[in-house]
Amino acid sequence: MKKTLFSAAKPTGRLTLGNYLGAVENWVQMQDDYNSIFCVADLHSLTVPIEPSVLNDNSNAVFANYLACGLNPDKCVIYFQSHLKAHTEMGWLFNCLTHFGEANRMVAFKEKMQQKKEVLVGLFDYPILMAADILIHDAEVVPIGEDQRQHLELARTLAQRFNNKYGETFKIPTGLYPKIGAKIYDLQNPTKKMSKSDEDTSGTILLEDKPDVIVAKIKRAVTDSDTRIIASNDKPGVTNLLTIYSKLTNKTIKEAEQHFEGANYGKLKAETAEAVVETLKPVQDKFNYYMTHKDEMYAIAKQGVEKVAKYATNKVDVVKEKMGLICPK
Ligand code: AMP
């Protein structure tokens, strides 16, 4: 029996190189080894103000990029989160299992609260919905970026708490973090993660960016006044470029440092840009195909949700009953 794996990205924007290297690329490698379930976390996108047409377009684009990056519907399940009601239902039940102080400790919320003018309750609540996303499937393996570690801890805590209080019900999920490239940083502000939700995209490489745009963004990437090409804490910009380069060329950071020994930042930037453009070219061709063949995408999504709905819905019913709710017979 293969273990169940679950992961998702929220369509608050278009997928970035950070999403690819920190998440989707790993999903593609793991889809053979696990009972893999991936969703477009569209409900999570509503946690920040977003125009309906933008959300709609982003949701299509994220789904298309999942397929373009190599997720194969013959090997894994892919669906839109809002098509499976069990997510929100379990989310509410978990709201009533989570202490306010626990939710209030989430660093991602605090960071976002400082940046945003309009802070929605949904943004505060989203780690709890994320716990529901994982636990309705009894996912044991959750491949995510380093930025999601604290949220996964909450999911583990809630699963354990429920099991202790109401009897064995959930499997305890484990996070799977990529070794290098766990976190890709903004090219203009390399101490901040590269994020698809940023309005200013000058430091963000989108999977849909044209080659000339990619080259220009990497050329303008922040480095430092020193000239050595090494990975270290006091050189976040250079370290970020080395990380991207090494991930895309299957080199270790050490090998990448050796490759650039004695070279200048121009060479580092040019070769990093080339690696990004080469990697994204086939992805972009497939992406364009799916964005112009949406019916094919929707058929895949329908098939996907049908495969997991019964298990997830049953899980919610079990939880409701254990919590004392009367289930219709
Ligand atoms: P999100 O962008 O928050 O919807 O996250 C989708 C997935 O991409 C999660 O597994 C994140 O951990 C991962 N991810 C997002 N941004 C980055 C980044 N800059 N570096 C590495 N992983 C990332």
mmCIF file of C-alpha atoms and ligand atoms in Angstrom:
data_model
loop_
_atom_site.group_PDB
_atom_site.id
_atom_site.type_symbol
_atom_site.label_atom_id
_atom_site.label_comp_id
_atom_site.label_asym_id
_atom_site.label_seq_id
_atom_site.Cartn_x
_atom_site.Cartn_y
_atom_site.Cartn_z
ATOM 1 C CA MET A 1 0.000 0.000 0.000
ATOM 2 C CA LYS A 2 1.394 3.361 -1.027
ATOM 3 C CA LYS A 3 1.255 6.186 1.511
ATOM 4 C CA THR A 4 -1.017 9.129 0.680
ATOM 5 C CA LEU A 5 0.670 12.402 -0.223
ATOM 6 C CA PHE A 6 -1.082 15.772 -0.385
ATOM 7 C CA SER A 7 0.065 19.228 -1.404
ATOM 8 C CA ALA A 8 -1.380 22.394 -2.881
ATOM 9 C CA ALA A 9 -0.631 25.934 -4.048
ATOM 10 C CA LYS A 10 -3.002 28.839 -3.754
ATOM 11 C CA PRO A 11 -3.865 30.833 -6.891
ATOM 12 C CA THR A 12 -3.345 34.287 -5.373
ATOM 13 C CA GLY A 13 -1.038 34.908 -8.307
ATOM 14 C CA ARG A 14 0.789 33.012 -11.024
ATOM 15 C CA LEU A 15 3.224 30.274 -9.996
ATOM 16 C CA THR A 16 6.796 31.403 -9.433
ATOM 17 C CA LEU A 17 10.168 29.765 -9.715
ATOM 18 C CA GLY A 18 9.954 29.478 -5.902
ATOM 19 C CA ASN A 19 6.822 27.352 -6.220
ATOM 20 C CA TYR A 20 8.498 25.253 -8.874
ATOM 21 C CA LEU A 21 11.797 24.612 -7.083
ATOM 22 C CA GLY A 22 10.337 24.542 -3.578
ATOM 23 C CA ALA A 23 7.308 22.424 -4.385
ATOM 24 C CA VAL A 24 5.995 21.378 -7.813
ATOM 25 C CA GLU A 25 9.272 19.954 -9.132
ATOM 26 C CA ASN A 26 9.394 17.637 -6.106
ATOM 27 C CA TRP A 27 5.762 16.651 -6.519
ATOM 28 C CA VAL A 28 6.501 15.493 -10.057
ATOM 29 C CA GLN A 29 9.288 13.252 -8.796
ATOM 30 C CA MET A 30 7.110 11.801 -6.044
ATOM 31 C CA GLN A 31 3.914 11.072 -7.952
ATOM 32 C CA ASP A 32 5.040 7.510 -8.762
ATOM 33 C CA ASP A 33 5.909 6.608 -5.202
ATOM 34 C CA TYR A 34 2.805 7.776 -3.379
ATOM 35 C CA ASN A 35 -0.945 7.852 -3.683
ATOM 36 C CA SER A 36 -0.588 11.513 -4.675
ATOM 37 C CA ILE A 37 -3.255 14.201 -4.382
ATOM 38 C CA PHE A 38 -2.687 17.807 -5.470
ATOM 39 C CA CYS A 39 -5.145 20.621 -5.430
ATOM 40 C CA VAL A 40 -5.399 24.196 -6.588
ATOM 41 C CA ALA A 41 -6.169 25.835 -3.252
ATOM 42 C CA ASP A 42 -8.630 28.369 -4.630
ATOM 43 C CA LEU A 43 -10.437 28.816 -1.293
ATOM 44 C CA HIS A 44 -7.164 29.970 0.250
ATOM 45 C CA SER A 45 -6.949 32.714 -2.380
ATOM 46 C CA LEU A 46 -10.032 34.343 -0.924
ATOM 47 C CA THR A 47 -8.046 35.085 2.239
ATOM 48 C CA VAL A 48 -6.681 38.187 0.525
ATOM 49 C CA PRO A 49 -8.817 40.655 -1.450
ATOM 50 C CA ILE A 50 -8.884 39.414 -5.053
ATOM 51 C CA GLU A 51 -10.953 40.297 -8.130
ATOM 52 C CA PRO A 52 -13.199 37.395 -9.234
ATOM 53 C CA SER A 53 -11.863 37.484 -12.797
ATOM 54 C CA VAL A 54 -8.272 37.430 -11.510
ATOM 55 C CA LEU A 55 -8.953 34.499 -9.193
ATOM 56 C CA ASN A 56 -10.643 32.639 -12.040
ATOM 57 C CA ASP A 57 -7.763 33.219 -14.409
ATOM 58 C CA ASN A 58 -5.133 32.370 -11.784
ATOM 59 C CA SER A 59 -6.919 29.142 -10.871
ATOM 60 C CA ASN A 60 -6.870 28.019 -14.490
ATOM 61 C CA ALA A 61 -3.222 29.046 -14.793
ATOM 62 C CA VAL A 62 -2.102 27.149 -11.683
ATOM 63 C CA PHE A 63 -3.926 24.008 -12.833
ATOM 64 C CA ALA A 64 -2.377 24.362 -16.311
ATOM 65 C CA ASN A 65 1.054 24.825 -14.756
ATOM 66 C CA TYR A 66 0.669 21.710 -12.609
ATOM 67 C CA LEU A 67 0.134 19.733 -15.806
ATOM 68 C CA ALA A 68 2.812 21.658 -17.685
ATOM 69 C CA CYS A 69 5.409 20.997 -14.990
ATOM 70 C CA GLY A 70 4.764 17.264 -15.271
ATOM 71 C CA LEU A 71 1.978 16.215 -12.918
ATOM 72 C CA ASN A 72 0.352 13.332 -14.740
ATOM 73 C CA PRO A 73 -3.367 12.669 -14.118
ATOM 74 C CA ASP A 74 -2.771 8.967 -14.826
ATOM 75 C CA LYS A 75 -0.465 8.874 -11.809
ATOM 76 C CA CYS A 76 -1.991 11.406 -9.428
ATOM 77 C CA VAL A 77 -5.172 13.247 -8.549
ATOM 78 C CA ILE A 78 -5.457 16.958 -9.393
ATOM 79 C CA TYR A 79 -8.535 19.034 -8.552
ATOM 80 C CA PHE A 80 -9.827 22.440 -7.492
ATOM 81 C CA GLN A 81 -10.209 22.700 -3.708
ATOM 82 C CA SER A 82 -13.607 24.431 -3.901
ATOM 83 C CA HIS A 83 -15.033 21.424 -5.776
ATOM 84 C CA LEU A 84 -14.763 19.287 -2.658
ATOM 85 C CA LYS A 85 -17.029 20.491 0.166
ATOM 86 C CA ALA A 86 -15.239 18.332 2.745
ATOM 87 C CA HIS A 87 -12.450 20.972 2.947
ATOM 88 C CA THR A 88 -14.636 23.745 4.343
ATOM 89 C CA GLU A 89 -16.705 21.428 6.500
ATOM 90 C CA MET A 90 -13.636 19.950 8.169
ATOM 91 C CA GLY A 91 -12.178 23.464 8.371
ATOM 92 C CA TRP A 92 -15.078 24.545 10.594
ATOM 93 C CA LEU A 93 -14.788 21.476 12.810
ATOM 94 C CA PHE A 94 -11.069 22.215 13.232
ATOM 95 C CA ASN A 95 -11.816 25.870 14.048
ATOM 96 C CA CYS A 96 -13.576 24.459 17.065
ATOM 97 C CA LEU A 97 -10.541 22.413 18.021
ATOM 98 C CA THR A 98 -7.875 25.136 17.665
ATOM 99 C CA HIS A 99 -7.012 27.532 20.470
ATOM 100 C CA PHE A 100 -6.932 31.207 19.565
ATOM 101 C CA GLY A 101 -3.387 31.567 20.940
ATOM 102 C CA GLU A 102 -2.176 28.748 18.742
ATOM 103 C CA ALA A 103 -3.540 30.351 15.580
ATOM 104 C CA ASN A 104 -2.227 33.706 16.741
ATOM 105 C CA ARG A 105 1.352 32.405 16.788
ATOM 106 C CA MET A 106 1.528 31.821 13.035
ATOM 107 C CA VAL A 107 4.461 33.836 11.689
ATOM 108 C CA ALA A 108 3.150 34.000 8.108
ATOM 109 C CA PHE A 109 -0.014 35.736 9.334
ATOM 110 C CA LYS A 110 1.949 38.251 11.372
ATOM 111 C CA GLU A 111 4.202 39.047 8.410
ATOM 112 C CA LYS A 112 1.275 39.485 6.060
ATOM 113 C CA MET A 113 -0.672 41.571 8.547
ATOM 114 C CA GLN A 114 2.126 44.137 8.581
ATOM 115 C CA GLN A 115 2.044 44.439 4.782
ATOM 116 C CA LYS A 116 -1.702 44.541 4.157
ATOM 117 C CA LYS A 117 -4.243 47.278 4.673
ATOM 118 C CA GLU A 118 -7.212 44.953 4.624
ATOM 119 C CA VAL A 119 -6.753 41.891 6.850
ATOM 120 C CA LEU A 120 -9.490 39.272 6.574
ATOM 121 C CA VAL A 121 -10.450 36.722 9.221
ATOM 122 C CA GLY A 122 -9.896 34.079 6.538
ATOM 123 C CA LEU A 123 -6.199 34.971 6.440
ATOM 124 C CA PHE A 124 -5.932 34.338 10.167
ATOM 125 C CA ASP A 125 -7.860 31.095 9.760
ATOM 126 C CA TYR A 126 -6.072 29.692 6.743
ATOM 127 C CA PRO A 127 -3.615 27.383 8.547
ATOM 128 C CA ILE A 128 -6.670 25.655 10.045
ATOM 129 C CA LEU A 129 -8.219 25.154 6.613
ATOM 130 C CA MET A 130 -4.821 23.868 5.495
ATOM 131 C CA ALA A 131 -4.903 21.297 8.305
ATOM 132 C CA ALA A 132 -8.325 20.218 7.052
ATOM 133 C CA ASP A 133 -7.003 19.987 3.470
ATOM 134 C CA ILE A 134 -4.360 17.503 4.574
ATOM 135 C CA LEU A 135 -6.321 15.508 7.118
ATOM 136 C CA ILE A 136 -9.510 14.841 5.105
ATOM 137 C CA HIS A 137 -7.324 12.655 2.885
ATOM 138 C CA ASP A 138 -5.384 11.089 5.770
ATOM 139 C CA ALA A 139 -2.267 12.269 3.988
ATOM 140 C CA GLU A 140 0.877 11.024 5.706
ATOM 141 C CA VAL A 141 3.338 12.870 3.513
ATOM 142 C CA VAL A 142 3.143 16.596 2.758
ATOM 143 C CA PRO A 143 5.882 17.960 0.488
ATOM 144 C CA ILE A 144 6.095 21.692 1.104
ATOM 145 C CA GLY A 145 8.541 24.543 1.237
ATOM 146 C CA GLU A 146 10.232 25.659 4.429
ATOM 147 C CA ASP A 147 7.756 28.571 4.668
ATOM 148 C CA GLN A 148 4.942 26.140 5.489
ATOM 149 C CA ARG A 149 6.690 24.268 8.316
ATOM 150 C CA GLN A 150 4.795 25.997 11.117
ATOM 151 C CA HIS A 151 1.448 25.407 9.411
ATOM 152 C CA LEU A 152 2.169 21.716 9.035
ATOM 153 C CA GLU A 153 3.054 21.568 12.732
ATOM 154 C CA LEU A 154 -0.423 22.894 13.471
ATOM 155 C CA ALA A 155 -1.978 20.157 11.321
ATOM 156 C CA ARG A 156 0.012 17.555 13.268
ATOM 157 C CA THR A 157 -1.058 19.075 16.584
ATOM 158 C CA LEU A 158 -4.738 19.075 15.591
ATOM 159 C CA ALA A 159 -4.598 15.466 14.378
ATOM 160 C CA GLN A 160 -2.972 14.370 17.649
ATOM 161 C CA ARG A 161 -5.385 16.408 19.735
ATOM 162 C CA PHE A 162 -8.383 14.939 17.968
ATOM 163 C CA ASN A 163 -7.051 11.396 18.336
ATOM 164 C CA ASN A 164 -6.391 11.908 22.051
ATOM 165 C CA LYS A 165 -9.770 13.436 22.711
ATOM 166 C CA TYR A 166 -12.049 11.347 20.497
ATOM 167 C CA GLY A 167 -10.076 8.190 19.731
ATOM 168 C CA GLU A 168 -7.786 7.199 16.845
ATOM 169 C CA THR A 169 -9.095 8.931 13.714
ATOM 170 C CA PHE A 170 -6.304 10.693 11.809
ATOM 171 C CA LYS A 171 -2.905 9.661 10.556
ATOM 172 C CA ILE A 172 -0.222 12.144 11.621
ATOM 173 C CA PRO A 173 1.209 13.899 8.563
ATOM 174 C CA THR A 174 4.934 14.402 8.032
ATOM 175 C CA GLY A 175 6.408 17.329 6.104
ATOM 176 C CA LEU A 176 8.891 16.621 3.348
ATOM 177 C CA TYR A 177 11.215 19.553 2.708
ATOM 178 C CA PRO A 178 13.583 19.831 -0.238
ATOM 179 C CA LYS A 179 17.260 19.780 0.788
ATOM 180 C CA ILE A 180 18.467 22.678 -1.302
ATOM 181 C CA GLY A 181 16.180 25.314 -2.672
ATOM 182 C CA ALA A 182 13.712 24.775 0.177
ATOM 183 C CA LYS A 183 13.227 28.496 0.003
ATOM 184 C CA ILE A 184 13.833 30.698 -3.009
ATOM 185 C CA TYR A 185 14.154 34.393 -2.238
ATOM 186 C CA ASP A 186 13.048 37.563 -3.984
ATOM 187 C CA LEU A 187 15.670 38.772 -6.470
ATOM 188 C CA GLN A 188 15.302 42.384 -5.337
ATOM 189 C CA ASN A 189 14.984 41.658 -1.632
ATOM 190 C CA PRO A 190 16.842 38.390 -1.069
ATOM 191 C CA THR A 191 15.954 38.079 2.606
ATOM 192 C CA LYS A 192 12.252 37.791 1.743
ATOM 193 C CA LYS A 193 10.758 34.713 0.042
ATOM 194 C CA MET A 194 9.881 34.919 -3.638
ATOM 195 C CA SER A 195 6.089 35.162 -3.548
ATOM 196 C CA LYS A 196 3.415 35.050 -6.213
ATOM 197 C CA SER A 197 1.215 37.349 -4.140
ATOM 198 C CA ASP A 198 3.543 40.364 -4.497
ATOM 199 C CA GLU A 199 2.220 43.235 -6.581
ATOM 200 C CA ASP A 200 5.748 44.231 -7.589
ATOM 201 C CA THR A 201 7.035 41.328 -9.685
ATOM 202 C CA SER A 202 10.511 42.735 -10.398
ATOM 203 C CA GLY A 203 12.085 40.285 -7.927
ATOM 204 C CA THR A 204 9.856 37.368 -8.858
ATOM 205 C CA ILE A 205 10.316 34.962 -11.750
ATOM 206 C CA LEU A 206 6.937 33.757 -12.910
ATOM 207 C CA LEU A 207 6.775 30.425 -14.718
ATOM 208 C CA GLU A 208 5.039 32.299 -17.539
ATOM 209 C CA ASP A 209 7.700 35.010 -17.908
ATOM 210 C CA LYS A 210 9.120 35.323 -21.434
ATOM 211 C CA PRO A 211 12.857 34.583 -21.857
ATOM 212 C CA ASP A 212 13.817 38.267 -22.244
ATOM 213 C CA VAL A 213 11.914 39.137 -19.077
ATOM 214 C CA ILE A 214 13.670 36.358 -17.160
ATOM 215 C CA VAL A 215 17.077 37.511 -18.388
ATOM 216 C CA ALA A 216 16.325 41.139 -17.458
ATOM 217 C CA LYS A 217 15.031 40.258 -13.974
ATOM 218 C CA ILE A 218 18.078 38.124 -13.165
ATOM 219 C CA LYS A 219 20.439 40.748 -14.587
ATOM 220 C CA ARG A 220 18.977 43.293 -12.147
ATOM 221 C CA ALA A 221 19.066 40.860 -9.196
ATOM 222 C CA VAL A 222 20.583 42.352 -6.052
ATOM 223 C CA THR A 223 24.054 41.028 -5.198
ATOM 224 C CA ASP A 224 26.670 42.877 -3.125
ATOM 225 C CA SER A 225 29.888 44.890 -3.461
ATOM 226 C CA ASP A 226 32.100 41.870 -2.770
ATOM 227 C CA THR A 227 32.908 39.775 -5.854
ATOM 228 C CA ARG A 228 33.260 36.223 -4.514
ATOM 229 C CA ILE A 229 30.659 33.736 -5.712
ATOM 230 C CA ILE A 230 30.031 31.748 -2.568
ATOM 231 C CA ALA A 231 26.960 30.826 -0.548
ATOM 232 C CA SER A 232 26.967 32.467 2.875
ATOM 233 C CA ASN A 233 24.581 34.222 5.257
ATOM 234 C CA ASP A 234 26.062 37.648 4.586
ATOM 235 C CA LYS A 235 25.585 37.211 0.802
ATOM 236 C CA PRO A 236 21.846 36.447 0.474
ATOM 237 C CA GLY A 237 21.526 37.634 -3.146
ATOM 238 C CA VAL A 238 24.470 35.591 -4.417
ATOM 239 C CA THR A 239 23.407 32.586 -2.340
ATOM 240 C CA ASN A 240 19.929 32.755 -3.864
ATOM 241 C CA LEU A 241 21.306 32.808 -7.414
ATOM 242 C CA LEU A 242 23.657 29.928 -6.595
ATOM 243 C CA THR A 243 20.730 27.972 -5.158
ATOM 244 C CA ILE A 244 18.634 28.511 -8.287
ATOM 245 C CA TYR A 245 21.562 27.646 -10.561
ATOM 246 C CA SER A 246 22.519 24.512 -8.630
ATOM 247 C CA LYS A 247 18.954 23.202 -8.429
ATOM 248 C CA LEU A 248 18.378 23.660 -12.165
ATOM 249 C CA THR A 249 21.695 22.142 -13.231
ATOM 250 C CA ASN A 250 21.587 19.273 -10.721
ATOM 251 C CA LYS A 251 24.757 20.458 -9.022
ATOM 252 C CA THR A 252 25.465 20.758 -5.331
ATOM 253 C CA ILE A 253 26.105 24.250 -3.989
ATOM 254 C CA LYS A 254 29.789 23.260 -3.597
ATOM 255 C CA GLU A 255 29.994 22.216 -7.260
ATOM 256 C CA ALA A 256 28.299 25.440 -8.314
ATOM 257 C CA GLU A 257 30.792 27.484 -6.271
ATOM 258 C CA GLN A 258 33.670 25.617 -7.909
ATOM 259 C CA HIS A 259 32.147 26.172 -11.352
ATOM 260 C CA PHE A 260 32.075 29.945 -10.780
ATOM 261 C CA GLU A 261 35.420 30.229 -8.981
ATOM 262 C CA GLY A 262 37.220 33.373 -10.186
ATOM 263 C CA ALA A 263 34.260 34.450 -12.356
ATOM 264 C CA ASN A 264 32.284 37.680 -11.968
ATOM 265 C CA TYR A 265 28.619 38.211 -11.096
ATOM 266 C CA GLY A 266 27.827 38.785 -14.790
ATOM 267 C CA LYS A 267 28.672 35.164 -15.547
ATOM 268 C CA LEU A 268 26.686 33.885 -12.558
ATOM 269 C CA LYS A 269 23.650 35.871 -13.681
ATOM 270 C CA ALA A 270 23.951 34.928 -17.358
ATOM 271 C CA GLU A 271 24.279 31.199 -16.659
ATOM 272 C CA THR A 272 21.514 31.241 -14.052
ATOM 273 C CA ALA A 273 19.208 33.020 -16.490
ATOM 274 C CA GLU A 274 20.074 30.508 -19.217
ATOM 275 C CA ALA A 275 19.269 27.585 -16.902
ATOM 276 C CA VAL A 276 15.915 29.132 -15.973
ATOM 277 C CA VAL A 277 14.961 29.859 -19.596
ATOM 278 C CA GLU A 278 15.925 26.324 -20.714
ATOM 279 C CA THR A 279 13.974 24.701 -17.885
ATOM 280 C CA LEU A 280 10.866 26.776 -18.456
ATOM 281 C CA LYS A 281 10.679 26.524 -22.243
ATOM 282 C CA PRO A 282 8.924 23.120 -22.435
ATOM 283 C CA VAL A 283 6.809 24.040 -19.410
ATOM 284 C CA GLN A 284 5.574 27.182 -21.161
ATOM 285 C CA ASP A 285 4.708 25.307 -24.373
ATOM 286 C CA LYS A 286 2.519 22.870 -22.436
ATOM 287 C CA PHE A 287 1.050 25.658 -20.339
ATOM 288 C CA ASN A 288 -0.099 27.472 -23.485
ATOM 289 C CA TYR A 289 -1.700 24.271 -24.743
ATOM 290 C CA TYR A 290 -3.801 23.754 -21.607
ATOM 291 C CA MET A 291 -4.805 27.410 -21.340
ATOM 292 C CA THR A 292 -6.289 27.090 -24.820
ATOM 293 C CA HIS A 293 -7.845 23.652 -24.089
ATOM 294 C CA LYS A 294 -9.590 24.318 -20.783
ATOM 295 C CA ASP A 295 -12.200 21.590 -21.349
ATOM 296 C CA GLU A 296 -9.411 19.023 -21.116
ATOM 297 C CA MET A 297 -8.305 20.561 -17.838
ATOM 298 C CA TYR A 298 -11.809 20.573 -16.379
ATOM 299 C CA ALA A 299 -12.312 16.927 -17.343
ATOM 300 C CA ILE A 300 -9.108 16.074 -15.449
ATOM 301 C CA ALA A 301 -10.301 18.102 -12.440
ATOM 302 C CA LYS A 302 -13.700 16.365 -12.427
ATOM 303 C CA GLN A 303 -12.147 12.947 -12.644
ATOM 304 C CA GLY A 304 -9.720 13.902 -9.872
ATOM 305 C CA VAL A 305 -12.305 15.081 -7.373
ATOM 306 C CA GLU A 306 -14.468 12.032 -8.053
ATOM 307 C CA LYS A 307 -11.578 9.800 -7.040
ATOM 308 C CA VAL A 308 -11.115 11.395 -3.587
ATOM 309 C CA ALA A 309 -14.596 12.701 -2.653
ATOM 310 C CA LYS A 310 -15.939 9.505 -1.106
ATOM 311 C CA TYR A 311 -12.998 9.035 1.272
ATOM 312 C CA ALA A 312 -12.918 12.699 2.322
ATOM 313 C CA THR A 313 -16.675 12.996 2.818
ATOM 314 C CA ASN A 314 -16.713 9.855 4.911
ATOM 315 C CA LYS A 315 -13.854 11.228 7.013
ATOM 316 C CA VAL A 316 -15.867 14.361 7.777
ATOM 317 C CA ASP A 317 -18.886 12.241 8.758
ATOM 318 C CA VAL A 318 -16.772 10.167 11.145
ATOM 319 C CA VAL A 319 -15.371 13.335 12.743
ATOM 320 C CA LYS A 320 -18.818 14.931 13.079
ATOM 321 C CA GLU A 321 -20.221 11.874 14.751
ATOM 322 C CA LYS A 322 -17.283 11.620 17.161
ATOM 323 C CA MET A 323 -17.732 15.281 18.090
ATOM 324 C CA GLY A 324 -21.342 14.598 19.004
ATOM 325 C CA LEU A 325 -23.204 15.835 15.961
ATOM 326 C CA ILE A 326 -26.137 13.751 14.821
ATOM 327 C CA CYS A 327 -25.449 12.453 11.341
ATOM 328 C CA PRO A 328 -28.378 11.855 9.005
ATOM 329 C CA LYS A 329 -29.051 8.143 8.626
HETATM 330 P P1 AMP B 1 1.945 29.064 -1.918
HETATM 331 O O1 AMP B 1 2.733 29.887 -2.877
HETATM 332 O O2 AMP B 1 1.942 29.655 -0.537
HETATM 333 O O3 AMP B 1 0.610 28.707 -2.439
HETATM 334 O O4 AMP B 1 2.731 27.688 -1.732
HETATM 335 C C1 AMP B 1 2.694 26.604 -2.627
HETATM 336 C C2 AMP B 1 3.898 25.741 -2.379
HETATM 337 O O5 AMP B 1 5.063 26.383 -2.896
HETATM 338 C C3 AMP B 1 4.170 25.466 -0.907
HETATM 339 O O6 AMP B 1 4.657 24.148 -0.761
HETATM 340 C C4 AMP B 1 5.248 26.455 -0.566
HETATM 341 O O7 AMP B 1 6.046 25.996 0.496
HETATM 342 C C5 AMP B 1 6.048 26.523 -1.867
HETATM 343 N N1 AMP B 1 6.678 27.843 -2.029
HETATM 344 C C6 AMP B 1 6.073 29.028 -2.213
HETATM 345 N N2 AMP B 1 6.966 30.027 -2.351
HETATM 346 C C7 AMP B 1 8.189 29.453 -2.223
HETATM 347 C C8 AMP B 1 9.524 29.944 -2.262
HETATM 348 N N3 AMP B 1 9.795 31.225 -2.481
HETATM 349 N N4 AMP B 1 10.524 29.068 -2.101
HETATM 350 C C9 AMP B 1 10.271 27.759 -1.917
HETATM 351 N N5 AMP B 1 9.047 27.224 -1.859
HETATM 352 C C10 AMP B 1 8.007 28.048 -2.023
#
